[in-house]
PDB file of C-alpha atoms in Angstrom:
ATOM      1  CA  MET Q  68      53.882  51.399 155.761  1.00 86.00           C
ATOM      2  CA  GLU Q  69      53.251  48.145 153.942  1.00 92.00           C
ATOM      3  CA  ALA Q  70      49.824  49.342 152.739  1.00 93.00           C
ATOM      4  CA  TYR Q  71      51.412  52.492 151.333  1.00 94.00           C
ATOM      5  CA  ASN Q  72      53.968  50.452 149.371  1.00 94.00           C
ATOM      6  CA  ILE Q  73      51.220  48.213 147.975  1.00 95.00           C
ATOM      7  CA  PHE Q  74      49.221  51.298 146.959  1.00 95.00           C
ATOM      8  CA  LYS Q  75      52.228  52.871 145.195  1.00 95.00           C
ATOM      9  CA  LYS Q  76      52.867  49.577 143.336  1.00 95.00           C
ATOM     10  CA  MET Q  77      49.219  49.436 142.222  1.00 96.00           C
ATOM     11  CA  ASP Q  78      49.338  53.092 141.145  1.00 96.00           C
ATOM     12  CA  SER Q  79      52.431  52.544 138.997  1.00 95.00           C
ATOM     13  CA  GLU Q  80      50.895  49.413 137.405  1.00 96.00           C
ATOM     14  CA  VAL Q  81      47.747  51.365 136.516  1.00 95.00           C
ATOM     15  CA  ASN Q  82      49.870  54.091 134.942  1.00 94.00           C
ATOM     16  CA  VAL Q  83      51.824  51.516 132.903  1.00 93.00           C
ATOM     17  CA  ASN Q  84      48.575  49.889 131.728  1.00 92.00           C
ATOM     18  CA  ILE Q  85      47.145  53.247 130.651  1.00 91.00           C
ATOM     19  CA  VAL Q  86      50.286  54.168 128.710  1.00 90.00           C
ATOM     20  CA  GLN Q  87      50.344  50.760 126.984  1.00 89.00           C
ATOM     21  CA  PHE Q  88      46.685  51.094 126.031  1.00 88.00           C
ATOM     22  CA  LEU Q  89      47.163  54.588 124.614  1.00 86.00           C
ATOM     23  CA  CYS Q  90      50.241  53.545 122.635  1.00 85.00           C
ATOM     24  CA  HIS Q  91      48.460  50.580 121.044  1.00 82.00           C
ATOM     25  CA  ALA Q  92      45.231  52.443 120.272  1.00 78.00           C
ATOM     26  CA  GLY Q  93      44.492  52.824 116.579  1.00 74.00           C
ATOM     27  CA  ILE Q  94      42.867  55.764 114.833  1.00 69.00           C
ATOM     28  CA  PRO Q  95      40.205  54.781 112.275  1.00 66.00           C
ATOM     29  CA  LEU Q  96      40.904  56.340 108.878  1.00 64.00           C
ATOM     30  CA  ASN Q  97      37.303  56.325 107.617  1.00 63.00           C
ATOM     31  CA  GLU Q  98      36.345  59.306 109.762  1.00 54.00           C
ATOM     32  CA  GLY Q  99      39.117  61.445 108.281  1.00 51.00           C
ATOM     33  CA  GLU Q 100      37.822  60.846 104.765  1.00 56.00           C
ATOM     34  CA  GLU Q 101      34.373  62.096 105.771  1.00 55.00           C
ATOM     35  CA  VAL Q 102      35.905  65.267 107.165  1.00 54.00           C
ATOM     36  CA  ARG Q 103      37.772  65.962 103.925  1.00 57.00           C
ATOM     37  CA  GLU Q 104      34.573  65.467 101.932  1.00 56.00           C
ATOM     38  CA  GLY Q 105      32.745  67.903 104.192  1.00 55.00           C
ATOM     39  CA  ARG Q 106      35.389  70.563 103.676  1.00 56.00           C
ATOM     40  CA  GLN Q 107      35.156  70.202  99.921  1.00 57.00           C
ATOM     41  CA  GLN Q 108      31.387  70.639  99.989  1.00 58.00           C
ATOM     42  CA  LYS Q 109      31.658  73.722 102.200  1.00 61.00           C
ATOM     43  CA  THR Q 110      33.320  75.814  99.479  1.00 62.00           C
ATOM     44  CA  ASP Q 111      30.813  76.089  96.641  1.00 65.00           C
ATOM     45  CA  LEU Q 112      32.102  78.547  94.057  1.00 66.00           C
ATOM     46  CA  SER Q 113      29.223  77.990  91.644  1.00 67.00           C
ATOM     47  CA  LYS Q 114      27.098  80.520  93.547  1.00 70.00           C
ATOM     48  CA  LEU Q 115      29.670  83.292  93.048  1.00 70.00           C
ATOM     49  CA  SER Q 116      29.519  85.289  89.857  1.00 70.00           C
ATOM     50  CA  THR Q 117      31.256  88.433  88.644  1.00 70.00           C
ATOM     51  CA  SER Q 118      31.457  90.047  85.292  1.00 71.00           C
ATOM     52  CA  LYS Q 119      33.840  92.515  83.682  1.00 70.00           C
ATOM     53  CA  GLU Q 120      31.177  95.221  83.998  1.00 70.00           C
ATOM     54  CA  ASP Q 121      31.003  94.689  87.761  1.00 68.00           C
ATOM     55  CA  ILE Q 122      34.758  95.046  88.101  1.00 71.00           C
ATOM     56  CA  ASP Q 123      35.045  98.111  85.838  1.00 70.00           C
ATOM     57  CA  ALA Q 124      32.021  99.923  87.330  1.00 70.00           C
ATOM     58  CA  PRO Q 125      32.795 102.654  89.875  1.00 70.00           C
ATOM     59  CA  PRO Q 126      31.750 101.808  93.431  1.00 67.00           C
ATOM     60  CA  THR Q 127      28.402 103.125  94.619  1.00 68.00           C
ATOM     61  CA  GLU Q 128      27.514 104.537  98.029  1.00 63.00           C
ATOM     62  CA  ASN Q 129      26.080 101.165  99.093  1.00 63.00           C
ATOM     63  CA  ASP Q 130      29.448  99.475  98.512  1.00 62.00           C
ATOM     64  CA  TYR Q 131      31.149 101.356 101.343  1.00 64.00           C
ATOM     65  CA  TYR Q 132      30.905 100.515 105.022  1.00 67.00           C
ATOM     66  CA  ASP Q 133      29.684 103.406 107.139  1.00 68.00           C
ATOM     67  CA  PRO Q 134      31.440 103.176 110.532  1.00 73.00           C
ATOM     68  CA  THR Q 135      29.321 105.864 112.219  1.00 78.00           C
ATOM     69  CA  PRO Q 136      27.530 104.288 115.171  1.00 79.00           C
ATOM     70  CA  VAL Q 137      23.763 104.470 115.370  1.00 80.00           C
ATOM     71  CA  LYS Q 138      22.619 106.369 118.454  1.00 84.00           C
ATOM     72  CA  GLN Q 139      20.282 104.390 120.639  1.00 84.00           C
ATOM     73  CA  GLN Q 140      17.309 106.007 122.297  1.00 86.00           C
ATOM     74  CA  PRO Q 141      17.530 106.144 126.104  1.00 86.00           C
ATOM     75  CA  ILE Q 142      15.174 103.958 128.067  1.00 85.00           C
ATOM     76  CA  VAL Q 143      12.549 106.109 129.737  1.00 83.00           C
ATOM     77  CA  ALA Q 144      11.551 104.889 133.177  1.00 82.00           C
ATOM     78  CA  GLY Q 145       7.967 105.481 134.262  1.00 80.00           C
ATOM     79  CA  PRO Q 146       6.988 106.900 137.623  1.00 84.00           C
ATOM     80  CA  LYS Q 147       7.931 104.731 140.576  1.00 86.00           C
ATOM     81  CA  ILE Q 148       5.100 102.949 142.322  1.00 85.00           C
ATOM     82  CA  GLY Q 149       5.200 102.909 146.094  1.00 88.00           C
ATOM     83  CA  ARG Q 150       4.483  99.709 147.991  1.00 88.00           C
ATOM     84  CA  ASN Q 151       1.353 101.181 149.608  1.00 92.00           C
ATOM     85  CA  ASP Q 152       0.022 102.814 146.417  1.00 91.00           C
ATOM     86  CA  PRO Q 153      -2.882 101.154 144.596  1.00 91.00           C
ATOM     87  CA  CYS Q 154      -1.768  98.557 142.045  1.00 90.00           C
ATOM     88  CA  PRO Q 155      -1.778  99.892 138.445  1.00 87.00           C
ATOM     89  CA  CYS Q 156      -3.597  96.766 137.229  1.00 88.00           C
ATOM     90  CA  GLY Q 157      -6.853  98.199 138.625  1.00 87.00           C
ATOM     91  CA  SER Q 158      -7.613  95.462 141.150  1.00 90.00           C
ATOM     92  CA  GLY Q 159      -7.971  97.956 144.011  1.00 90.00           C
ATOM     93  CA  LYS Q 160      -5.381  96.131 146.133  1.00 91.00           C
ATOM     94  CA  LYS Q 161      -2.188  97.703 147.361  1.00 92.00           C
ATOM     95  CA  TYR Q 162       0.794  97.171 145.068  1.00 89.00           C
ATOM     96  CA  LYS Q 163       2.657  95.171 147.747  1.00 90.00           C
ATOM     97  CA  ALA Q 164      -0.236  92.684 147.980  1.00 91.00           C
ATOM     98  CA  CYS Q 165      -0.880  92.388 144.238  1.00 90.00           C
ATOM     99  CA  HIS Q 166       1.831  92.570 141.572  1.00 85.00           C
ATOM    100  CA  GLY Q 167       4.570  93.779 143.920  1.00 81.00           C
ATOM    101  CA  LYS Q 168       4.489  90.795 146.255  1.00 77.00           C
ATOM    102  CA  ASP Q 169       7.058  88.819 144.212  1.00 77.00           C
ATOM    103  CA  LEU Q 170       9.624  91.637 144.217  1.00 70.00           C
TER     104      LEU Q 170
END
């Protein structure tokens, strides 16, 4: 029972030390300034340009998003090769002893 009490005392002292350390920790301000500078550089409006003609012009077909999905072609599986059939690589061995041995 005495060992348990000593352990609980040590545990509470460790917790107090951690809380004191976290409360006295300082946050460096130099890193925050670098972050603000990075955000300002991220938005570069000089590359954007519009003119009155662009705004007044009617939209073309390329300006609209076409939500119709593109149909994908089905994957065509070739004929199945049996384990005792000759290997398709042309070695003359059975498939199970050639390219099919790792399957």
